[in-house]
Amino acid sequence: MSQLQRRNGLSKEDSDYLRQLQKGFEGEVSFDKKLEGLNDDYLILHDLQLEVNRQTFQIDTLVLSETGIVVYEVKNYQGEYIFAEKEFRSYPYNSVILNPQIQLSRAITLLKILMQTLKIESELSAKVVFVNPTFVLYNCPPDSDVLMPQQIGHHISQMNKQSRPVKSAQKKLAKKFLSLHKTDERFMKLPAYSFKELNKQVTCLECQSILTKRSRRKSTCLQCGFHELNAHIIKYEIESVRLLFPELKLTTSLIYDWCGAYFSDDSIERVLKKYFVQIGSNKGRYYIKDTPLED
């Protein structure tokens, strides 16, 4: 979706959704770094997409040990909130937001059903983790499943004190969960888009401003000063087209149009010939790549 946003292919609603995804991802990365404090008696699985009885669910972080399984729902909320009548409300505006405990409860229920189906027996516990240091929650019961930012360090310390050496059973279970991880399109909420409607331009890889200054070898962003080799930018734009439009034949003219005529045909063709395999000749030629998309 970031590729679509870069070319104004997202509505305001989709842009807001993308910002939420990015913020959530940053929160999960932050929590992952904190979990590095766990000793080697724990196995950690991230961002599992699972399915049972035709119902899909996501687990941000799942920690396996000889003592059981802990599921974490990670939230990167910031600001002040009030917990009242099983609802989360922003303070002082009193607007209701989705209660992450309900989201976690659904995931735990479906995980239990999945474990029963697979005849997996293990203790199961769960926590909603708020990782942003600016987050404040008033009226939160002390015995709830909520883990505040200031409590994460102590929580990890306590887990280390209670840990036991991991056994082969936990390793097999981790492999089983990973084998059940889903990566298909049902977990992707992409808006409809077409090649024709997206902006044809080249933007800075740092600040997303439109690039206008190009020399023979490199381009420089007039907004942030970032500069990059033209060949690298062309390669990035080619991969963007492959990601967004895998059904289109990769041609010099297609990339020329995609870049808004910013690069010459010759420059684009040199990159295509370097990294891709040419099929056909003359005007009908196009390019393919046998290896998977590069990150």
CSV table of N, CA and C in Angstrom, one decimal, residues 63-190:
chain,number,residue,atom,x,y,z
A,63,VAL,N,4.8,-16.6,22.3
A,63,VAL,CA,6.0,-17.0,23.0
A,63,VAL,C,5.7,-18.4,23.5
A,64,LEU,N,6.6,-19.4,23.1
A,64,LEU,CA,6.5,-20.7,23.6
A,64,LEU,C,7.6,-21.1,24.6
A,65,SER,N,7.2,-21.8,25.6
A,65,SER,CA,8.2,-22.3,26.6
A,65,SER,C,7.7,-23.6,27.1
A,66,GLU,N,8.5,-24.2,27.9
A,66,GLU,CA,8.2,-25.5,28.6
A,66,GLU,C,7.0,-25.3,29.5
A,67,THR,N,6.8,-24.1,30.0
A,67,THR,CA,5.7,-23.8,30.9
A,67,THR,C,4.4,-23.5,30.3
A,68,GLY,N,4.4,-23.2,29.0
A,68,GLY,CA,3.2,-22.9,28.3
A,68,GLY,C,3.3,-21.9,27.1
A,69,ILE,N,2.2,-21.3,26.7
A,69,ILE,CA,2.2,-20.4,25.6
A,69,ILE,C,1.6,-19.1,26.1
A,70,VAL,N,2.3,-18.0,25.7
A,70,VAL,CA,1.8,-16.6,26.0
A,70,VAL,C,1.6,-15.9,24.7
A,71,VAL,N,0.4,-15.3,24.5
A,71,VAL,CA,0.0,-14.6,23.3
A,71,VAL,C,0.0,-13.1,23.7
A,72,TYR,N,0.6,-12.3,22.8
A,72,TYR,CA,0.6,-10.8,23.1
A,72,TYR,C,-0.1,-10.1,21.9
A,73,GLU,N,-1.0,-9.2,22.3
A,73,GLU,CA,-1.6,-8.3,21.4
A,73,GLU,C,-1.0,-7.0,21.6
A,74,VAL,N,-0.2,-6.5,20.6
A,74,VAL,CA,0.6,-5.3,20.8
A,74,VAL,C,-0.1,-4.1,20.3
A,75,LYS,N,-0.1,-3.0,21.1
A,75,LYS,CA,-0.7,-1.8,20.7
A,75,LYS,C,0.3,-0.6,20.9
A,76,ASN,N,0.2,0.3,19.9
A,76,ASN,CA,1.1,1.4,19.9
A,76,ASN,C,0.3,2.7,20.1
A,77,TYR,N,-0.7,2.7,20.9
A,77,TYR,CA,-1.5,3.8,21.2
A,77,TYR,C,-0.7,4.9,22.0
A,78,GLN,N,-1.0,6.1,21.7
A,78,GLN,CA,-0.3,7.2,22.5
A,78,GLN,C,-1.4,8.2,23.0
A,79,GLY,N,-1.1,8.8,24.1
A,79,GLY,CA,-2.0,9.7,24.8
A,79,GLY,C,-2.7,9.1,26.0
A,80,GLU,N,-3.7,9.8,26.4
A,80,GLU,CA,-4.5,9.4,27.6
A,80,GLU,C,-5.8,8.7,27.3
A,81,TYR,N,-6.1,7.6,28.0
A,81,TYR,CA,-7.3,6.9,27.8
A,81,TYR,C,-7.9,6.5,29.2
A,82,ILE,N,-9.2,6.2,29.1
A,82,ILE,CA,-10.0,5.8,30.3
A,82,ILE,C,-10.6,4.4,30.1
A,83,PHE,N,-10.4,3.5,31.0
A,83,PHE,CA,-11.1,2.2,30.9
A,83,PHE,C,-12.3,2.3,31.8
A,84,ALA,N,-13.5,2.2,31.2
A,84,ALA,CA,-14.8,2.3,31.9
A,84,ALA,C,-15.8,1.5,31.2
A,85,GLU,N,-16.5,0.7,32.0
A,85,GLU,CA,-17.6,-0.2,31.5
A,85,GLU,C,-17.1,-1.0,30.3
A,86,LYS,N,-16.0,-1.6,30.5
A,86,LYS,CA,-15.4,-2.5,29.5
A,86,LYS,C,-15.1,-1.8,28.2
A,87,GLU,N,-15.0,-0.5,28.2
A,87,GLU,CA,-14.7,0.3,27.0
A,87,GLU,C,-13.4,1.1,27.2
A,88,PHE,N,-12.7,1.3,26.1
A,88,PHE,CA,-11.6,2.3,26.0
A,88,PHE,C,-12.1,3.6,25.5
A,89,ARG,N,-11.9,4.7,26.2
A,89,ARG,CA,-12.3,6.0,25.7
A,89,ARG,C,-11.1,6.9,25.8
A,90,SER,N,-10.9,7.7,24.8
A,90,SER,CA,-9.9,8.7,24.8
A,90,SER,C,-10.2,9.8,25.8
A,91,TYR,N,-9.2,10.3,26.4
A,91,TYR,CA,-9.3,11.4,27.4
A,91,TYR,C,-8.6,12.7,27.0
A,92,PRO,N,-9.3,13.8,27.0
A,92,PRO,CA,-10.6,14.1,27.6
A,92,PRO,C,-11.8,14.1,26.7
A,93,TYR,N,-11.6,13.6,25.4
A,93,TYR,CA,-12.6,13.8,24.4
A,93,TYR,C,-13.7,12.7,24.5
A,94,ASN,N,-13.4,11.6,25.2
A,94,ASN,CA,-14.4,10.6,25.6
A,94,ASN,C,-14.9,9.9,24.3
A,95,SER,N,-14.1,9.8,23.3
A,95,SER,CA,-14.5,9.0,22.1
A,95,SER,C,-14.1,7.6,22.3
A,96,VAL,N,-15.0,6.7,21.9
A,96,VAL,CA,-14.8,5.2,22.1
A,96,VAL,C,-13.9,4.7,21.0
A,97,ILE,N,-12.9,3.8,21.4
A,97,ILE,CA,-12.1,3.1,20.4
A,97,ILE,C,-12.3,1.6,20.7
A,98,LEU,N,-11.8,0.9,19.7
A,98,LEU,CA,-12.0,-0.6,19.8
A,98,LEU,C,-11.2,-1.1,21.0
A,99,ASN,N,-11.9,-1.9,21.8
A,99,ASN,CA,-11.2,-2.5,23.0
A,99,ASN,C,-10.3,-3.6,22.5
A,100,PRO,N,-9.0,-3.5,22.7
A,100,PRO,CA,-8.1,-4.5,22.2
A,100,PRO,C,-8.2,-5.8,23.0
A,101,GLN,N,-8.8,-5.8,24.2
A,101,GLN,CA,-9.1,-7.0,25.0
A,101,GLN,C,-10.1,-7.9,24.3
A,102,ILE,N,-11.0,-7.3,23.6
A,102,ILE,CA,-12.0,-8.0,22.8
A,102,ILE,C,-11.3,-8.7,21.6
A,103,GLN,N,-10.5,-8.0,21.0
A,103,GLN,CA,-9.7,-8.5,19.8
A,103,GLN,C,-8.8,-9.7,20.3
A,104,LEU,N,-8.2,-9.5,21.4
A,104,LEU,CA,-7.4,-10.6,22.0
A,104,LEU,C,-8.2,-11.8,22.4
A,105,SER,N,-9.3,-11.5,23.0
A,105,SER,CA,-10.2,-12.6,23.4
A,105,SER,C,-10.6,-13.5,22.2
A,106,ARG,N,-11.0,-12.9,21.1
A,106,ARG,CA,-11.4,-13.6,19.9
A,106,ARG,C,-10.2,-14.5,19.4
A,107,ALA,N,-9.0,-13.9,19.4
A,107,ALA,CA,-7.8,-14.6,18.9
A,107,ALA,C,-7.5,-15.8,19.8
A,108,ILE,N,-7.7,-15.6,21.1
A,108,ILE,CA,-7.4,-16.7,22.1
A,108,ILE,C,-8.4,-17.8,21.9
A,109,THR,N,-9.7,-17.5,21.7
A,109,THR,CA,-10.7,-18.5,21.5
A,109,THR,C,-10.5,-19.3,20.3
A,110,LEU,N,-10.1,-18.7,19.2
A,110,LEU,CA,-9.9,-19.4,18.0
A,110,LEU,C,-8.6,-20.2,18.1
A,111,LEU,N,-7.6,-19.7,18.8
A,111,LEU,CA,-6.4,-20.5,19.0
A,111,LEU,C,-6.6,-21.7,19.8
A,112,LYS,N,-7.5,-21.6,20.8
A,112,LYS,CA,-7.8,-22.8,21.6
A,112,LYS,C,-8.5,-23.9,20.7
A,113,ILE,N,-9.4,-23.4,19.9
A,113,ILE,CA,-10.1,-24.3,19.0
A,113,ILE,C,-9.1,-25.0,18.0
A,114,LEU,N,-8.2,-24.2,17.5
A,114,LEU,CA,-7.1,-24.8,16.6
A,114,LEU,C,-6.3,-25.8,17.4
A,115,MET,N,-5.9,-25.5,18.6
A,115,MET,CA,-5.1,-26.4,19.4
A,115,MET,C,-5.9,-27.7,19.7
A,116,GLN,N,-7.2,-27.6,20.0
A,116,GLN,CA,-8.0,-28.8,20.2
A,116,GLN,C,-8.0,-29.6,19.0
A,117,THR,N,-8.2,-29.0,17.8
A,117,THR,CA,-8.3,-29.7,16.6
A,117,THR,C,-7.0,-30.5,16.3
A,118,LEU,N,-5.8,-29.9,16.7
A,118,LEU,CA,-4.5,-30.5,16.4
A,118,LEU,C,-4.1,-31.4,17.6
A,119,LYS,N,-5.0,-31.5,18.6
A,119,LYS,CA,-4.7,-32.2,19.8
A,119,LYS,C,-3.4,-31.8,20.5
A,120,ILE,N,-3.3,-30.4,20.6
A,120,ILE,CA,-2.2,-29.8,21.3
A,120,ILE,C,-2.6,-29.4,22.7
A,121,GLU,N,-1.9,-29.8,23.7
A,121,GLU,CA,-2.2,-29.5,25.1
A,121,GLU,C,-1.0,-28.6,25.7
A,122,SER,N,-1.4,-27.4,26.1
A,122,SER,CA,-0.4,-26.5,26.6
A,122,SER,C,-1.2,-25.4,27.4
A,123,GLU,N,-0.6,-25.0,28.5
A,123,GLU,CA,-1.2,-23.8,29.2
A,123,GLU,C,-1.1,-22.6,28.3
A,124,LEU,N,-2.2,-21.8,28.3
A,124,LEU,CA,-2.3,-20.7,27.4
A,124,LEU,C,-2.7,-19.4,28.2
A,125,SER,N,-1.9,-18.4,28.0
A,125,SER,CA,-2.2,-17.1,28.7
A,125,SER,C,-2.0,-16.0,27.7
A,126,ALA,N,-2.5,-14.8,28.0
A,126,ALA,CA,-2.5,-13.7,27.0
A,126,ALA,C,-2.4,-12.3,27.7
A,127,LYS,N,-1.8,-11.4,27.0
A,127,LYS,CA,-1.6,-10.0,27.5
A,127,LYS,C,-1.8,-9.0,26.3
A,128,VAL,N,-2.5,-7.9,26.6
A,128,VAL,CA,-2.5,-6.8,25.7
A,128,VAL,C,-1.3,-5.9,26.2
A,129,VAL,N,-0.4,-5.6,25.3
A,129,VAL,CA,0.8,-4.9,25.6
A,129,VAL,C,0.7,-3.5,24.9
A,130,PHE,N,0.8,-2.4,25.8
A,130,PHE,CA,0.9,-1.1,25.2
A,130,PHE,C,2.4,-0.7,25.3
A,131,VAL,N,3.0,-0.4,24.2
A,131,VAL,CA,4.4,-0.2,24.1
A,131,VAL,C,4.8,1.3,24.1
A,132,ASN,N,3.9,2.2,23.7
A,132,ASN,CA,4.3,3.6,23.6
A,132,ASN,C,4.5,4.2,25.0
A,133,PRO,N,5.6,4.8,25.2
A,133,PRO,CA,5.9,5.3,26.6
A,133,PRO,C,5.0,6.5,26.9
A,134,THR,N,4.3,7.1,26.0
A,134,THR,CA,3.4,8.2,26.2
A,134,THR,C,2.0,7.7,26.6
A,135,PHE,N,1.7,6.4,26.5
A,135,PHE,CA,0.4,5.9,26.7
A,135,PHE,C,0.1,5.9,28.2
A,136,VAL,N,-1.1,6.4,28.5
A,136,VAL,CA,-1.7,6.4,29.9
A,136,VAL,C,-3.1,5.8,29.9
A,137,LEU,N,-3.4,4.9,30.8
A,137,LEU,CA,-4.7,4.3,30.9
A,137,LEU,C,-5.2,4.4,32.3
A,138,TYR,N,-6.2,5.2,32.5
A,138,TYR,CA,-6.8,5.4,33.8
A,138,TYR,C,-7.9,4.3,34.1
A,139,ASN,N,-8.0,4.0,35.4
A,139,ASN,CA,-9.0,3.0,35.9
A,139,ASN,C,-8.7,1.6,35.4
A,140,CYS,N,-7.5,1.3,35.1
A,140,CYS,CA,-7.2,-0.1,34.6
A,140,CYS,C,-7.1,-1.0,35.9
A,141,PRO,N,-7.9,-2.1,36.0
A,141,PRO,CA,-7.8,-3.0,37.1
A,141,PRO,C,-6.4,-3.6,37.2
A,142,PRO,N,-5.8,-3.7,38.4
A,142,PRO,CA,-4.4,-4.2,38.5
A,142,PRO,C,-4.3,-5.7,38.2
A,143,ASP,N,-5.4,-6.4,38.2
A,143,ASP,CA,-5.3,-7.8,37.9
A,143,ASP,C,-5.7,-8.2,36.5
A,144,SER,N,-5.8,-7.1,35.6
A,144,SER,CA,-6.3,-7.3,34.2
A,144,SER,C,-5.1,-7.9,33.4
A,145,ASP,N,-5.5,-8.2,32.1
A,145,ASP,CA,-4.5,-8.8,31.2
A,145,ASP,C,-3.7,-7.7,30.4
A,146,VAL,N,-3.7,-6.5,31.0
A,146,VAL,CA,-3.1,-5.4,30.3
A,146,VAL,C,-1.7,-5.2,30.9
A,147,LEU,N,-0.7,-5.0,29.9
A,147,LEU,CA,0.7,-4.7,30.3
A,147,LEU,C,1.0,-3.3,29.9
A,148,MET,N,1.3,-2.5,30.8
A,148,MET,CA,1.6,-1.1,30.5
A,148,MET,C,3.1,-0.9,30.1
A,149,PRO,N,3.4,0.2,29.5
A,149,PRO,CA,4.8,0.3,29.0
A,149,PRO,C,5.9,0.2,30.1
A,150,GLN,N,5.5,0.7,31.3
A,150,GLN,CA,6.5,0.7,32.5
A,150,GLN,C,6.6,-0.7,33.1
A,151,GLN,N,5.7,-1.6,32.7
A,151,GLN,CA,5.6,-3.0,33.3
A,151,GLN,C,6.3,-4.0,32.4
A,152,ILE,N,6.7,-3.7,31.2
A,152,ILE,CA,7.2,-4.7,30.3
A,152,ILE,C,8.5,-5.2,30.8
A,153,GLY,N,9.4,-4.4,31.2
A,153,GLY,CA,10.7,-4.8,31.7
A,153,GLY,C,10.6,-5.8,32.9
A,154,HIS,N,9.7,-5.5,33.9
A,154,HIS,CA,9.5,-6.4,35.0
A,154,HIS,C,8.9,-7.7,34.6
A,155,HIS,N,8.0,-7.6,33.6
A,155,HIS,CA,7.3,-8.8,33.1
A,155,HIS,C,8.3,-9.8,32.5
A,156,ILE,N,9.2,-9.3,31.7
A,156,ILE,CA,10.3,-10.1,31.1
A,156,ILE,C,11.2,-10.7,32.1
A,157,SER,N,11.5,-9.9,33.1
A,157,SER,CA,12.4,-10.4,34.2
A,157,SER,C,11.8,-11.5,34.9
A,158,GLN,N,10.5,-11.4,35.2
A,158,GLN,CA,9.7,-12.5,35.9
A,158,GLN,C,9.7,-13.7,35.1
A,159,MET,N,9.5,-13.6,33.8
A,159,MET,CA,9.5,-14.8,32.9
A,159,MET,C,10.8,-15.5,32.9
A,160,ASN,N,11.9,-14.7,32.9
A,160,ASN,CA,13.2,-15.4,33.0
A,160,ASN,C,13.4,-16.1,34.3
A,161,LYS,N,12.9,-15.6,35.3
A,161,LYS,CA,13.0,-16.3,36.6
A,161,LYS,C,12.3,-17.6,36.7
A,162,GLN,N,11.2,-17.7,35.9
A,162,GLN,CA,10.3,-18.9,35.9
A,162,GLN,C,10.6,-19.9,34.8
A,163,SER,N,11.6,-19.6,33.9
A,163,SER,CA,11.8,-20.4,32.7
A,163,SER,C,12.4,-21.7,33.0
A,164,ARG,N,12.2,-22.6,32.1
A,164,ARG,CA,12.8,-24.0,32.1
A,164,ARG,C,13.4,-24.2,30.7
A,165,PRO,N,14.4,-25.1,30.6
A,165,PRO,CA,15.0,-25.3,29.3
A,165,PRO,C,13.9,-25.8,28.3
A,166,VAL,N,13.9,-25.3,27.1
A,166,VAL,CA,13.0,-25.6,26.1
A,166,VAL,C,13.3,-27.1,25.6
A,167,LYS,N,12.2,-27.8,25.3
A,167,LYS,CA,12.3,-29.2,24.9
A,167,LYS,C,11.9,-29.4,23.4
A,168,SER,N,12.1,-30.6,22.9
A,168,SER,CA,11.8,-30.8,21.5
A,168,SER,C,10.3,-30.6,21.2
A,169,ALA,N,9.5,-30.9,22.2
A,169,ALA,CA,8.0,-30.7,22.0
A,169,ALA,C,7.7,-29.3,21.6
A,170,GLN,N,8.3,-28.3,22.3
A,170,GLN,CA,8.1,-26.9,22.0
A,170,GLN,C,8.6,-26.5,20.6
A,171,LYS,N,9.7,-27.1,20.3
A,171,LYS,CA,10.3,-26.8,19.0
A,171,LYS,C,9.4,-27.3,17.9
A,172,LYS,N,8.8,-28.5,18.1
A,172,LYS,CA,7.9,-29.1,17.1
A,172,LYS,C,6.7,-28.3,17.0
A,173,LEU,N,6.2,-27.8,18.1
A,173,LEU,CA,5.0,-27.0,18.2
A,173,LEU,C,5.2,-25.7,17.4
A,174,ALA,N,6.4,-25.1,17.6
A,174,ALA,CA,6.7,-23.8,16.9
A,174,ALA,C,6.7,-24.1,15.4
A,175,LYS,N,7.3,-25.2,15.0
A,175,LYS,CA,7.3,-25.5,13.5
A,175,LYS,C,5.9,-25.7,13.0
A,176,LYS,N,5.1,-26.3,13.8
A,176,LYS,CA,3.7,-26.6,13.4
A,176,LYS,C,3.0,-25.2,13.2
A,177,PHE,N,3.1,-24.3,14.1
A,177,PHE,CA,2.4,-23.0,14.0
A,177,PHE,C,2.9,-22.3,12.7
A,178,LEU,N,4.2,-22.4,12.5
A,178,LEU,CA,4.8,-21.7,11.3
A,178,LEU,C,4.3,-22.3,10.0
A,179,SER,N,4.1,-23.7,10.0
A,179,SER,CA,3.6,-24.3,8.8
A,179,SER,C,2.1,-23.9,8.5
A,180,LEU,N,1.4,-23.5,9.6
A,180,LEU,CA,0.0,-23.1,9.4
A,180,LEU,C,-0.2,-21.7,9.1
A,181,HIS,N,0.9,-20.9,9.1
A,181,HIS,CA,0.9,-19.5,8.8
A,181,HIS,C,0.4,-19.2,7.4
A,182,LYS,N,-0.6,-18.3,7.3
A,182,LYS,CA,-1.2,-18.0,6.0
A,182,LYS,C,-0.6,-16.7,5.4
A,183,THR,N,-0.4,-16.8,4.1
A,183,THR,CA,0.2,-15.6,3.4
A,183,THR,C,-0.7,-15.2,2.2
A,184,ASP,N,-1.9,-15.7,2.1
A,184,ASP,CA,-2.7,-15.5,0.9
A,184,ASP,C,-3.4,-14.1,1.0
A,185,GLU,N,-4.1,-13.8,-0.1
A,185,GLU,CA,-4.6,-12.4,-0.2
A,185,GLU,C,-5.8,-12.1,0.7
A,186,ARG,N,-6.3,-13.1,1.4
A,186,ARG,CA,-7.4,-12.8,2.3
A,186,ARG,C,-7.0,-12.0,3.5
A,187,PHE,N,-5.7,-11.9,3.7
A,187,PHE,CA,-5.2,-11.1,4.8
A,187,PHE,C,-4.7,-9.7,4.3
A,188,MET,N,-4.9,-9.5,3.0
A,188,MET,CA,-4.5,-8.2,2.5
A,188,MET,C,-5.7,-7.4,2.1
A,189,LYS,N,-5.8,-6.1,2.6
A,189,LYS,CA,-6.9,-5.3,2.3
A,189,LYS,C,-6.5,-4.2,1.4
A,190,LEU,N,-6.3,-4.5,0.1
A,190,LEU,CA,-5.8,-3.5,-0.9
A,190,LEU,C,-7.0,-2.8,-1.6
